[in-house]
Short mmCIF file of C-alpha atoms in Angstrom, two decimals:
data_model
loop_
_atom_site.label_atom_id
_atom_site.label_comp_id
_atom_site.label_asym_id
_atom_site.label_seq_id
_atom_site.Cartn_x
_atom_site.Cartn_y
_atom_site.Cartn_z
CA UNK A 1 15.48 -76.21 -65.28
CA UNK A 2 15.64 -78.75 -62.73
CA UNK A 3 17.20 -82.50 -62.16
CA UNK A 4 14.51 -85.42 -62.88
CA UNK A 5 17.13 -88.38 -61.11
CA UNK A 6 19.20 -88.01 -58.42
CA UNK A 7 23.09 -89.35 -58.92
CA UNK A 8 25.36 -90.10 -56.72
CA UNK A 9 26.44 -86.09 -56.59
CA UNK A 10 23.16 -85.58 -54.66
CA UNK A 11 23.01 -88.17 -51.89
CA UNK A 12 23.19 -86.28 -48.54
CA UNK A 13 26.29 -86.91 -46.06
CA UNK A 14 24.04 -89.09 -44.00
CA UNK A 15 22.90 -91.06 -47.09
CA UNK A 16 26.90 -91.75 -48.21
CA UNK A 17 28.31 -92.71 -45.28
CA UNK A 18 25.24 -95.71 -44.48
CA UNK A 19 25.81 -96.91 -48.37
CA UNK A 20 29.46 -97.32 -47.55
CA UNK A 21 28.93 -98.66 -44.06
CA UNK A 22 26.73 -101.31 -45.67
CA UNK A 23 29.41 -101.95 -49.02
CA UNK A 24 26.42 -100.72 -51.67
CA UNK A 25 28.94 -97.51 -52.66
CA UNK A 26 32.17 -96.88 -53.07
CA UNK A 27 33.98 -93.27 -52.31
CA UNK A 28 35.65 -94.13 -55.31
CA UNK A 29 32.27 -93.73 -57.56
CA UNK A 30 30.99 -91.42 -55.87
CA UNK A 31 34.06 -89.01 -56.38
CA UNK A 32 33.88 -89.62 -59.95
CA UNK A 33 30.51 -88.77 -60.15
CA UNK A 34 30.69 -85.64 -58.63
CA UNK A 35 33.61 -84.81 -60.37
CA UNK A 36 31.60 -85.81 -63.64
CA UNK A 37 29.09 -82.66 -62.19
CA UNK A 38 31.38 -80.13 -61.65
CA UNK A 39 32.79 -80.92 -64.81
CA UNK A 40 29.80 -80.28 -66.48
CA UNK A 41 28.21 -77.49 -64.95
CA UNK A 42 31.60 -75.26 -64.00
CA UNK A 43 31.40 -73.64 -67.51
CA UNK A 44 27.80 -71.73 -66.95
CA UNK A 45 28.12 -71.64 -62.92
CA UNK A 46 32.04 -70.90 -61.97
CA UNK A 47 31.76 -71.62 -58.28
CA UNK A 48 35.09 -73.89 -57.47
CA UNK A 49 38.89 -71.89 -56.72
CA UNK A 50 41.95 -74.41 -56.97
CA UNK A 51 39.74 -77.59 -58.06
CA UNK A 52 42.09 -81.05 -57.47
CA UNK A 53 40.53 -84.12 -59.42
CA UNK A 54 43.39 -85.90 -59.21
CA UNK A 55 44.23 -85.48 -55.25
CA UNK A 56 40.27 -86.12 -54.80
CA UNK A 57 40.58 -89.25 -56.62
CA UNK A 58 43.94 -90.46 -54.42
CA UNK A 59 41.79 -89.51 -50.94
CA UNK A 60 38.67 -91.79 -52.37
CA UNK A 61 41.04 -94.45 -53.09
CA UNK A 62 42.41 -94.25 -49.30
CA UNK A 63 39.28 -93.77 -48.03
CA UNK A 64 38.11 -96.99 -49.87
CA UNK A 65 40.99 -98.95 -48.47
CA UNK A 66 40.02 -97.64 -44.84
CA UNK A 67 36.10 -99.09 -44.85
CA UNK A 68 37.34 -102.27 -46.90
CA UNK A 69 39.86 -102.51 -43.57
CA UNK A 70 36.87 -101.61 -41.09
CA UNK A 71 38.92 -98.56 -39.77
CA UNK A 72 36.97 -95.53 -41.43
CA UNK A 73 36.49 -92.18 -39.92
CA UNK A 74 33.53 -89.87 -39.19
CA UNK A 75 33.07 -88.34 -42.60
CA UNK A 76 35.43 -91.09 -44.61
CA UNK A 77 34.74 -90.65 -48.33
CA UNK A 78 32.70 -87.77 -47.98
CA UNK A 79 32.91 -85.06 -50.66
CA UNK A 80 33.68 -81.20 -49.22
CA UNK A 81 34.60 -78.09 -50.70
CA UNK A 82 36.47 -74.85 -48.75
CA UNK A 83 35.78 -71.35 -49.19
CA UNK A 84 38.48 -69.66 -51.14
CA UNK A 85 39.61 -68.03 -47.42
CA UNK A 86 39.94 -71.55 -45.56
CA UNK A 87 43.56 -72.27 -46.09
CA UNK A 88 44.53 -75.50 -47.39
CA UNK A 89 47.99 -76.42 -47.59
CA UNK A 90 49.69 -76.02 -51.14
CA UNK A 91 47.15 -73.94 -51.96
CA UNK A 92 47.65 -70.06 -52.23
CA UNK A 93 44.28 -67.78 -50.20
CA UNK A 94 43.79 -65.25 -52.76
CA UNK A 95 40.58 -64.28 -50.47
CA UNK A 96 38.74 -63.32 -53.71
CA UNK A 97 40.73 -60.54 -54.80
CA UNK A 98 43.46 -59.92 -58.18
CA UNK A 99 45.76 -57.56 -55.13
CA UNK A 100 46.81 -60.96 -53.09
CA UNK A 101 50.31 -62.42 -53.95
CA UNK A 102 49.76 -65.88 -54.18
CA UNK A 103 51.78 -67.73 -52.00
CA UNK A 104 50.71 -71.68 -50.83
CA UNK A 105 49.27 -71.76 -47.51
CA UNK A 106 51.91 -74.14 -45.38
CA UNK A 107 49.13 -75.86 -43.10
CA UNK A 108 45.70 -76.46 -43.22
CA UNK A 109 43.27 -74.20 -41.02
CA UNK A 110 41.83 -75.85 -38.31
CA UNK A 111 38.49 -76.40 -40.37
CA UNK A 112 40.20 -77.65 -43.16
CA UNK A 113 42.52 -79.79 -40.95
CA UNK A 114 39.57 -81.12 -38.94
CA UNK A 115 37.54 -82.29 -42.52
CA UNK A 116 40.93 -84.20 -43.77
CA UNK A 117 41.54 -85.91 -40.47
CA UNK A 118 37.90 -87.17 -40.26
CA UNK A 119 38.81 -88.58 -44.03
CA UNK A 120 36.53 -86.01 -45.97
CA UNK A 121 37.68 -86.37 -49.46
CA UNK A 122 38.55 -82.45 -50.23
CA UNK A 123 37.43 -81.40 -54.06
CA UNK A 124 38.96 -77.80 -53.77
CA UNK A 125 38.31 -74.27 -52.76
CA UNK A 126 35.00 -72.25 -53.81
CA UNK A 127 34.92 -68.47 -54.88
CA UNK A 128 34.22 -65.54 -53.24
CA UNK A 129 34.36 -61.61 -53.59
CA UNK A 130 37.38 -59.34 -53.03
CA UNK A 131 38.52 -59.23 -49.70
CA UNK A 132 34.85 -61.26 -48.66
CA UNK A 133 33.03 -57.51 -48.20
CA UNK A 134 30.72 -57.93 -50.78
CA UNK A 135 27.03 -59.73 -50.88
CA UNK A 136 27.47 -60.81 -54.40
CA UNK A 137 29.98 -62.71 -56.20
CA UNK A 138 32.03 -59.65 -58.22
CA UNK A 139 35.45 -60.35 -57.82
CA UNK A 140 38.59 -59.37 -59.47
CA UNK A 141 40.55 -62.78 -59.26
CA UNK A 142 37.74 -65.40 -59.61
CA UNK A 143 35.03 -65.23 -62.64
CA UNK A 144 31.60 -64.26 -61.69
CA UNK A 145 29.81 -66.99 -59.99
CA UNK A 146 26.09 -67.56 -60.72
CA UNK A 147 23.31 -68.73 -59.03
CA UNK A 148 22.20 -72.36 -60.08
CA UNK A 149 18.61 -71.38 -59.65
CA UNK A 150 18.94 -68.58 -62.22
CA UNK A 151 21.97 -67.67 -63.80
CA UNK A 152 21.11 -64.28 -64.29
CA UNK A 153 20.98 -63.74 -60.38
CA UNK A 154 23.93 -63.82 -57.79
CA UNK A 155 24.31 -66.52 -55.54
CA UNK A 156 25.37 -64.16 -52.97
CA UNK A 157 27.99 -63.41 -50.88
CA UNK A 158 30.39 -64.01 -49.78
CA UNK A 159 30.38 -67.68 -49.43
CA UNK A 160 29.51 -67.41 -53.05
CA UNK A 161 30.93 -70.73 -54.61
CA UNK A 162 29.65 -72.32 -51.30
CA UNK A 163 26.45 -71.98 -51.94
CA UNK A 164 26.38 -72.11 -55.51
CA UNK A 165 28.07 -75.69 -55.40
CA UNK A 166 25.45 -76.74 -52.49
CA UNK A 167 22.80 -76.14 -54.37
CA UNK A 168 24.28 -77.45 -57.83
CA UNK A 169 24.90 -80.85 -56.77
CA UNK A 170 29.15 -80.46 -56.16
CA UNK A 171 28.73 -83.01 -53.17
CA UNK A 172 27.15 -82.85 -49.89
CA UNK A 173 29.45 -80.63 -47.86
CA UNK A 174 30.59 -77.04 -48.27
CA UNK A 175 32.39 -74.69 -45.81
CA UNK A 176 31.32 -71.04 -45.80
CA UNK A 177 32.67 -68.18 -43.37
CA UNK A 178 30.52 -65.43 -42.36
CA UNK A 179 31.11 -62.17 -40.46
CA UNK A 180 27.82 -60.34 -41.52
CA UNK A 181 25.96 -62.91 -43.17
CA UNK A 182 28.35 -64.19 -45.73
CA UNK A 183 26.68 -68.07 -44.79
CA UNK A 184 23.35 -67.09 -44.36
CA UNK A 185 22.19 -65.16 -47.01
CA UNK A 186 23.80 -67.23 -49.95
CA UNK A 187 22.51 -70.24 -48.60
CA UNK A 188 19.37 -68.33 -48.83
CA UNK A 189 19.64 -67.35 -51.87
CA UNK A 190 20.87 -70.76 -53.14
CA UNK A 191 17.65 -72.93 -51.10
CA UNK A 192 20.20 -74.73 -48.52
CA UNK A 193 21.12 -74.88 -45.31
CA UNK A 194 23.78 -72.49 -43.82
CA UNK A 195 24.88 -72.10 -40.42
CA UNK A 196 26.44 -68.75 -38.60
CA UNK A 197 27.78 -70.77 -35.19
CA UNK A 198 28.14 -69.38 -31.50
CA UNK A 199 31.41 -67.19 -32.27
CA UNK A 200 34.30 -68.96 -31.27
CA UNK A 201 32.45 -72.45 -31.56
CA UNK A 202 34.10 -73.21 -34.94
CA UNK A 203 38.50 -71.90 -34.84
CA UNK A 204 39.26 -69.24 -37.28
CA UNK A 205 42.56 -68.28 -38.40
CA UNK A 206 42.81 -65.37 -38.04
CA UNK A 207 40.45 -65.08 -35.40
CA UNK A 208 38.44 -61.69 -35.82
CA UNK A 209 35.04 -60.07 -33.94
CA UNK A 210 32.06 -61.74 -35.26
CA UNK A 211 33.80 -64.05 -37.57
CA UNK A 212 33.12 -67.81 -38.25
CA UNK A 213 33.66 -70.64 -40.05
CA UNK A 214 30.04 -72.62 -40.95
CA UNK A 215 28.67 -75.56 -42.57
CA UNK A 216 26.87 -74.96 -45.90
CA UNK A 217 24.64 -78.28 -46.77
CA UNK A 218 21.42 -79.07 -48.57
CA UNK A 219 20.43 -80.94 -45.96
CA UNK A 220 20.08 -79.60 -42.04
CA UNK A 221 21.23 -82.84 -40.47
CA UNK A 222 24.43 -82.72 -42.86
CA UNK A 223 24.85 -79.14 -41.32
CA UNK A 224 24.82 -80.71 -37.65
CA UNK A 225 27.36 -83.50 -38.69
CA UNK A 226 29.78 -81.03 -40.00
CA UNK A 227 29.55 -79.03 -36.82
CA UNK A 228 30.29 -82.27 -34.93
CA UNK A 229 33.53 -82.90 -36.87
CA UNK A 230 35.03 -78.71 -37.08
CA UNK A 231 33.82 -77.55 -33.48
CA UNK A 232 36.76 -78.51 -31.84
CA UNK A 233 39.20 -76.21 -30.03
CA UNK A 234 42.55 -75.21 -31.89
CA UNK A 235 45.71 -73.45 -30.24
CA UNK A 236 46.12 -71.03 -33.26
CA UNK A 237 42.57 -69.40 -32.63
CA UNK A 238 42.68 -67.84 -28.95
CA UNK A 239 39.13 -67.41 -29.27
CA UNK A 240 38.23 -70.26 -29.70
CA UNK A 241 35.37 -72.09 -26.94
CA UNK A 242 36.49 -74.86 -24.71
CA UNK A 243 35.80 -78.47 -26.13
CA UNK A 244 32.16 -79.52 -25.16
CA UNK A 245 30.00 -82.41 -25.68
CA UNK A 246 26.98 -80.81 -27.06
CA UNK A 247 25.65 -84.00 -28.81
CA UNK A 248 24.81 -82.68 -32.28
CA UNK A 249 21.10 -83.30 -33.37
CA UNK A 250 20.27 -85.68 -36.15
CA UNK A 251 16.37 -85.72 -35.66
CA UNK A 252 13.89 -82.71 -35.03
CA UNK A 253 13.89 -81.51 -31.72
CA UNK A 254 10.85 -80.62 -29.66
CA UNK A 255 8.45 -77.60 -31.24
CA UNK A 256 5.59 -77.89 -28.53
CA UNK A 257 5.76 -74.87 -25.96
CA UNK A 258 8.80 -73.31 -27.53
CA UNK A 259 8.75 -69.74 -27.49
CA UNK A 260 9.36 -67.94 -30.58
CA UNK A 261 9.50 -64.31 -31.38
CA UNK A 262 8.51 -63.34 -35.13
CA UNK A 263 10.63 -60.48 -36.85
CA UNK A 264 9.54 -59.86 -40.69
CA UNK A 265 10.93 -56.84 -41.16
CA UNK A 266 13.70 -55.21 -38.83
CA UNK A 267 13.03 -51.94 -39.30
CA UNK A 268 16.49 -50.83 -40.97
CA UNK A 269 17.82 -51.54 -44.60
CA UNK A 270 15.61 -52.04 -47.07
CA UNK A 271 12.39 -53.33 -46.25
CA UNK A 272 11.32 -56.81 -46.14
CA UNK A 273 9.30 -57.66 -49.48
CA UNK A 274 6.03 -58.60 -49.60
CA UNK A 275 6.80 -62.44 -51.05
CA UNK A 276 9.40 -62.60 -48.42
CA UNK A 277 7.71 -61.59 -45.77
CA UNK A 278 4.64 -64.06 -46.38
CA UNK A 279 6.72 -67.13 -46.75
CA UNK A 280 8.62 -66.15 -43.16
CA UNK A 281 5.28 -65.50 -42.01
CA UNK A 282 3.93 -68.97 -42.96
CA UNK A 283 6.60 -70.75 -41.51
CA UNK A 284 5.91 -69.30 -38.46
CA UNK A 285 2.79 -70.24 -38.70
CA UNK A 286 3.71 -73.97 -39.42
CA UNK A 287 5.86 -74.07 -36.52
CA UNK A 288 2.62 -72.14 -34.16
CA UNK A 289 0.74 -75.23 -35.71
CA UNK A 290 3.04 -77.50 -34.07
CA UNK A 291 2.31 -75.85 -30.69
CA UNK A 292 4.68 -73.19 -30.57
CA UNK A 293 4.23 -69.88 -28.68
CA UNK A 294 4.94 -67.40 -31.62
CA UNK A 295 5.08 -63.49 -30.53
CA UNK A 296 5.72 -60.59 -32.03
CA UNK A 297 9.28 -58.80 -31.60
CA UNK A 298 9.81 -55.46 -32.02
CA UNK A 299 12.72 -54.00 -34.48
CA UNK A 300 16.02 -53.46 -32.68
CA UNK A 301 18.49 -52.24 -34.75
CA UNK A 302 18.96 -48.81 -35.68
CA UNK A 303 20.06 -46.60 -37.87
CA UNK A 304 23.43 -45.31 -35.92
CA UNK A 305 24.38 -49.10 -35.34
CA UNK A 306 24.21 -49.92 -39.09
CA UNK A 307 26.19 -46.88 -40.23
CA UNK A 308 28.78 -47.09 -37.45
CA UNK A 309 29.48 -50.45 -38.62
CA UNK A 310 30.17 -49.33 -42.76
CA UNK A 311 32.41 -46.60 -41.14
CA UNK A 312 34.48 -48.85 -38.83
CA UNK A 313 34.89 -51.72 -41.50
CA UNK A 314 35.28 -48.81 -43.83
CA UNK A 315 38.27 -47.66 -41.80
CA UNK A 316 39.28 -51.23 -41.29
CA UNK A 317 39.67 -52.03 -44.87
CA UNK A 318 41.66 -49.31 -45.92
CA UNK A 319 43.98 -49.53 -42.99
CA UNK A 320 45.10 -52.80 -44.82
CA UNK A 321 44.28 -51.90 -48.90
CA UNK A 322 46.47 -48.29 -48.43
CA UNK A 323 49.57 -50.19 -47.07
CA UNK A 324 49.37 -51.83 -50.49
CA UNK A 325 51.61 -50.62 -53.07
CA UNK A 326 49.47 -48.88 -55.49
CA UNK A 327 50.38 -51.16 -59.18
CA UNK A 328 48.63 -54.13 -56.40
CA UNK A 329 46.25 -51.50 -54.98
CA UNK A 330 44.91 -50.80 -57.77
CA UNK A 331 44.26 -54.53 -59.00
CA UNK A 332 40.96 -54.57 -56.16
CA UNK A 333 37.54 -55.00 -57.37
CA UNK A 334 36.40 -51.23 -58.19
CA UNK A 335 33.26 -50.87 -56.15
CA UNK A 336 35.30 -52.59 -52.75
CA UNK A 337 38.22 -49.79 -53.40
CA UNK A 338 35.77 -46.89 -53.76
CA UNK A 339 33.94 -48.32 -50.34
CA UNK A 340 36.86 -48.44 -48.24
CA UNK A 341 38.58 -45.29 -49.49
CA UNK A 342 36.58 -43.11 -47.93
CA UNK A 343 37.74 -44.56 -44.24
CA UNK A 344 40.56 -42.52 -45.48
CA UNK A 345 38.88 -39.34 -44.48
CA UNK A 346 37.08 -40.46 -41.17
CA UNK A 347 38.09 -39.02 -37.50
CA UNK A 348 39.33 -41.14 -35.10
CA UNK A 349 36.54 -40.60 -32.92
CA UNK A 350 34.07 -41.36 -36.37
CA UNK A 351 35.98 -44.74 -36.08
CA UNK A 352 35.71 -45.15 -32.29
CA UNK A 353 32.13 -44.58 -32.65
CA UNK A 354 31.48 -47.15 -35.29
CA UNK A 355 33.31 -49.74 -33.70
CA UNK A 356 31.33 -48.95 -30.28
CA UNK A 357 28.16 -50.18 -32.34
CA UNK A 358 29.54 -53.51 -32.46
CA UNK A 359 28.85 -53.77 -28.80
CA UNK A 360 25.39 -51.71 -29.09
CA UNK A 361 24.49 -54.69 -31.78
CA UNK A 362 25.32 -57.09 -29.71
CA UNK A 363 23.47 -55.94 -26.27
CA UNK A 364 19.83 -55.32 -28.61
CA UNK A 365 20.51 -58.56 -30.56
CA UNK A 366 20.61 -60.19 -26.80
CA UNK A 367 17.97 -58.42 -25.43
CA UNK A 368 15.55 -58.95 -28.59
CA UNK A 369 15.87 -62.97 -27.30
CA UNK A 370 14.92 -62.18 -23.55
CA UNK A 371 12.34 -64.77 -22.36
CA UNK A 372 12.54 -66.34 -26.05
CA UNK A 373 14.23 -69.64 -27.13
CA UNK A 374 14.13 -68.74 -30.82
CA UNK A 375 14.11 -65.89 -33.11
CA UNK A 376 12.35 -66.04 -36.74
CA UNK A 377 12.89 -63.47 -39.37
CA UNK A 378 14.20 -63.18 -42.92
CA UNK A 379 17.50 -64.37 -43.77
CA UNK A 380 17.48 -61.97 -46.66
CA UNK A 381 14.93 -59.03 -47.08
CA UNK A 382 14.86 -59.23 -50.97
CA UNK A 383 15.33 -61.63 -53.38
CA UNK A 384 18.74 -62.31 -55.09
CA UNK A 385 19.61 -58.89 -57.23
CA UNK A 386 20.93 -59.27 -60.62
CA UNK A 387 24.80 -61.24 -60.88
CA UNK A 388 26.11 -57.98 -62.86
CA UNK A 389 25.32 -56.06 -59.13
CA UNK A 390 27.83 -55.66 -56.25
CA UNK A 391 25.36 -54.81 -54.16
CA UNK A 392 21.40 -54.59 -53.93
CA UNK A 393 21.59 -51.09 -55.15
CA UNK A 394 24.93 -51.89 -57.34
CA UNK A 395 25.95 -48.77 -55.38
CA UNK A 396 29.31 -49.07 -53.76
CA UNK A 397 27.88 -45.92 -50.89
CA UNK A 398 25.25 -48.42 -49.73
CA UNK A 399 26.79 -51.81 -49.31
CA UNK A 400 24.97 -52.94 -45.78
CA UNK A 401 21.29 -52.40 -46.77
CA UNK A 402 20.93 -56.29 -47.33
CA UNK A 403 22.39 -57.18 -44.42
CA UNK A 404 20.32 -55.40 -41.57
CA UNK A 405 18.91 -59.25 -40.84
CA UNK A 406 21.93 -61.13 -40.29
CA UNK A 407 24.73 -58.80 -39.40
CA UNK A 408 23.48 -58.49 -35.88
CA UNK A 409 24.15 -61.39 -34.63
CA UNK A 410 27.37 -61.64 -35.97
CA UNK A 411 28.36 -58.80 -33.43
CA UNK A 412 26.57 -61.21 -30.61
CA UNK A 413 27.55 -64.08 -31.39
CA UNK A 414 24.45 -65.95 -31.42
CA UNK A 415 23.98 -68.86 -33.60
CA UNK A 416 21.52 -68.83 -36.98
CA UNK A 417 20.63 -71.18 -39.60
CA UNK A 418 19.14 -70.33 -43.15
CA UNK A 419 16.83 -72.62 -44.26
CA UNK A 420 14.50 -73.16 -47.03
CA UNK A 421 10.79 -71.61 -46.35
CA UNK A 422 9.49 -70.87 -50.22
CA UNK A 423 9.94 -69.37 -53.62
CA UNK A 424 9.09 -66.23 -55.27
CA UNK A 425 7.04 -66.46 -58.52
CA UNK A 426 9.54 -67.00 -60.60
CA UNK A 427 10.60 -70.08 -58.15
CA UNK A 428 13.73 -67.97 -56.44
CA UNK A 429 14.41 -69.70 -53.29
CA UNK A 430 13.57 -67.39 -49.71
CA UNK A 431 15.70 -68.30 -46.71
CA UNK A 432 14.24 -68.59 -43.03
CA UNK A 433 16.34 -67.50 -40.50
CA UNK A 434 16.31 -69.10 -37.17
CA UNK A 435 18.60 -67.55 -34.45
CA UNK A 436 18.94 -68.81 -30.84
CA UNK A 437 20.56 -68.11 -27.77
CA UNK A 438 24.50 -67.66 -27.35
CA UNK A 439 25.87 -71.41 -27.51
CA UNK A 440 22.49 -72.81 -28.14
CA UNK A 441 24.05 -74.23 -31.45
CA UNK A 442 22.46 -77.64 -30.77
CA UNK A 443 18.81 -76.08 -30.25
CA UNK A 444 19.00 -73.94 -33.66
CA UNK A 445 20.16 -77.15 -35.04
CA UNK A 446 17.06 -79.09 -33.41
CA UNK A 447 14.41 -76.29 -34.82
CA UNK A 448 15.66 -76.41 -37.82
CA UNK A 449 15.43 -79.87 -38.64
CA UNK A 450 11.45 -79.92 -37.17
CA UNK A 451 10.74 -77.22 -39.49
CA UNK A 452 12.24 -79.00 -42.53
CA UNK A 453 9.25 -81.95 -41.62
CA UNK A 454 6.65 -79.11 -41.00
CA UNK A 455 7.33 -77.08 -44.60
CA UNK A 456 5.64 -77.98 -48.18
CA UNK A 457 7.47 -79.68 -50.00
CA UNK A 458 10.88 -78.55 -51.49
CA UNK A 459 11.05 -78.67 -55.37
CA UNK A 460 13.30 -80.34 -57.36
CA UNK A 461 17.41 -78.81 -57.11
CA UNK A 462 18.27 -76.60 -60.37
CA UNK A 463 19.89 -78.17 -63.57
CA UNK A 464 22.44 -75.96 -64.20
#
């Protein structure tokens, strides 16, 4: 199904803040309309964690007061959601899985802090899967979240709820992390926008190798005003990138003589399929039509740098889930504790080796770009697998295949958006992938919103 009238739960960022600048809305309706949405679809799509009606409802009132007294901030009255893993003060960060003890988080993380200074109203958390190592939405703390497109398909993973609530109407903003494609290929999945940042633009706590925090909008320009609130420099995340004024984009940016390399299949994973791969293929074409250079790149990952990278987050993740006492231990999603349990049994040099191919990543991902401003390719190679899956192949030996396309740059810390470029048959959305070079946030930004004015026309968000 699909909505026939927009409310007040779909106006874009943008759209909110000029009604209240101009005194035609009020944060105050809005909020409750929203709310109204959530309330209604949260029985068939379970994608909010720690949901606060009433504290929403006290921040619209403030916000109210603030335009009313001409002293509002850069996203006052705005709706947002976190991902479960974005600690918000008061709330407990079960990070998706039944073996957390749930204490409340004493401060905000810097994304969260930087949203509530700028007078976002916060709505609550979103879900995600145990421990964020999964592509779907199977978790052992929060209920199975479903994609608002189909319910009988995942939304992804792991910015599950994220995307789910994007695309369902739960406000304009949503904060996603990602540290092999955990933005990306929900948003994807779920037809919105979804941003992997230069690592280090946005401060993560804790800070880890190729992790980030990123915007998650239905709209590209709402992605860029996120990023102009959260990409700010914060003590706690060592790092983090040194302030900078990059002057966010809110209007396409040029297309003419831009040289783009073309990627539909990267040659590791599963393959790219064939509905996929035409609707990548066409948006390149679009964006040739608009007097682009668009060139072929050859495949650059490889088999060794995929594996290494299961065995050394293998490794990883049991180093923390055996320190666990075993009654907690054994409360983690099934499929995440058979993964990891086998890092158990690998060498040290095995785990050397797999941790050296976060560096071999990074150096092809890099070199893939050379003499290119952009790179195209799938966010996803397949369409989203069925909800009752942990993985594409439900098969907890072969968790990565999904991933080949976005974990890369992850380990180089180049910046890609999702975006919308088509739907399969049965009108799943297919995400485009643009990546650019290493702080070239702003220019990924740019391309991304001339190719949302270059692509047919989007159809109409799901009715959940």
């Amino acid at each position: 199904m699909t909505r026939t009238a927009t409310r007040l739960a779909d106006l874009t960022a943008h759209e909110l803040l000029a009604a209240y600048r101009a005194g035609t809305l009020s944060p105050v309706e809005v909020v409750e309309d929203v709310l109204a949405r959530i309330e209604a679809d949260e029985p068939r799509l379970h994608a909010t964690y720690a949901l606060d009606p009433d504290g929403a409802r006290i921040a619209a009132v403030d916000s109210a007061a603030r335009w009313r007294a001409g002293e509002a901030r850069p996203l006052d009255g705005v709706p947002v959601t976190l991902k479960d893993n974005i600690a918000t003060r008061g709330v407990p960060t079960p990070v998706g899985t039944a073996a957390t003890e749930l204490v409340p988080a004493e401060r905000d993380a810097p994304a969260a802090a930087r949203v509530r200074e700028a007078g976002a109203v916060i709505l609550g958390k979103t879900t995600m899967p145990d421990l964020g190592m999964l592509g779907s939405s199977q978790s052992s703390f929060h209920p199975v979240t479903r994609n608002p497109w189909d319910l009988t398909r995942t939304p992804g993973g792991s910015s599950s709820g994220a995307a789910a609530a994007a695309a369902a109407g739960y406000g304009p903003l949503h904060l996603g992390t990602d540290i092999g494609g955990s933005v990306r290929q929900p948003a994807g999945w779920n037809g919105i926008a979804g941003l992997k940042p230069t690592f280090g633009r946005v401060p993560v706590v804790p800070p880890y190798a190729g992790r980030v925090v990123g915007p998650m909008c239905r709209a590209v320009a709402d992605v860029a005003l996120l990023m102009s609130v959260i990409a700010v420099p914060d003590e706690r995340d060592h790092t983090a990138l040194p302030g900078a004024d990059i002057g966010w984009p809110d209007a396409p940016g040029p297309v003419r003589g831009r040289r783009i390399g073309l990627l539909p299949d990267v040659g590791v994973g599963l393959a790219t399929e064939r509905v996929v791969r035409r609707a990548v293929e066409e948006a390149a074409r679009a964006l040739e039509g608009a007097g682009a250079v668009v060139e072929p790149v050859a495949p650059f990952l490889t088999r060794e740098m995929l594996d290494g990278m299961d065995r050394f987050w293998r490794a990883r993740a049991w180093s923390d889930l055996g320190a666990l006492p075993e009654e907690r231990r054994a409360k983690v999603l099934p499929a995440i504790l058979e993964w990891a349990a086998a890092g158990a049994d690998l060498t040290g040099a095995e785990v050397f080796h797999g941790y050296s191919q976060m560096d071999a990543m990074a150096v092809a991902a890099h070199r893939a770009l050379a003499g290119l401003d952009f790179l195209l390719l799938p966010t996803a190679p397949i369409p989203p697998f069925p909800v009752e899956y942990a993985s594409a192949f439900d098969d907890p030996a072969r968790p990565f295949e999904h991933i080949a396309t976005s974990l890369p740059f992850n380990m180089s810390g180049q910046p890609a958006i999702s975006v919308n470029c088509g739907y399969t048959a049965g009108g799943l959305p297919i995400g485009l992938q643009i990546v650019g070079r290493r702080f070239d946030d702003a220019g990924v930004l740019a391309l991304a919103l001339a190719y949302e004015e270059l692509r047919p026309p989007q159809r109409p968000w799901p009715a959940v």
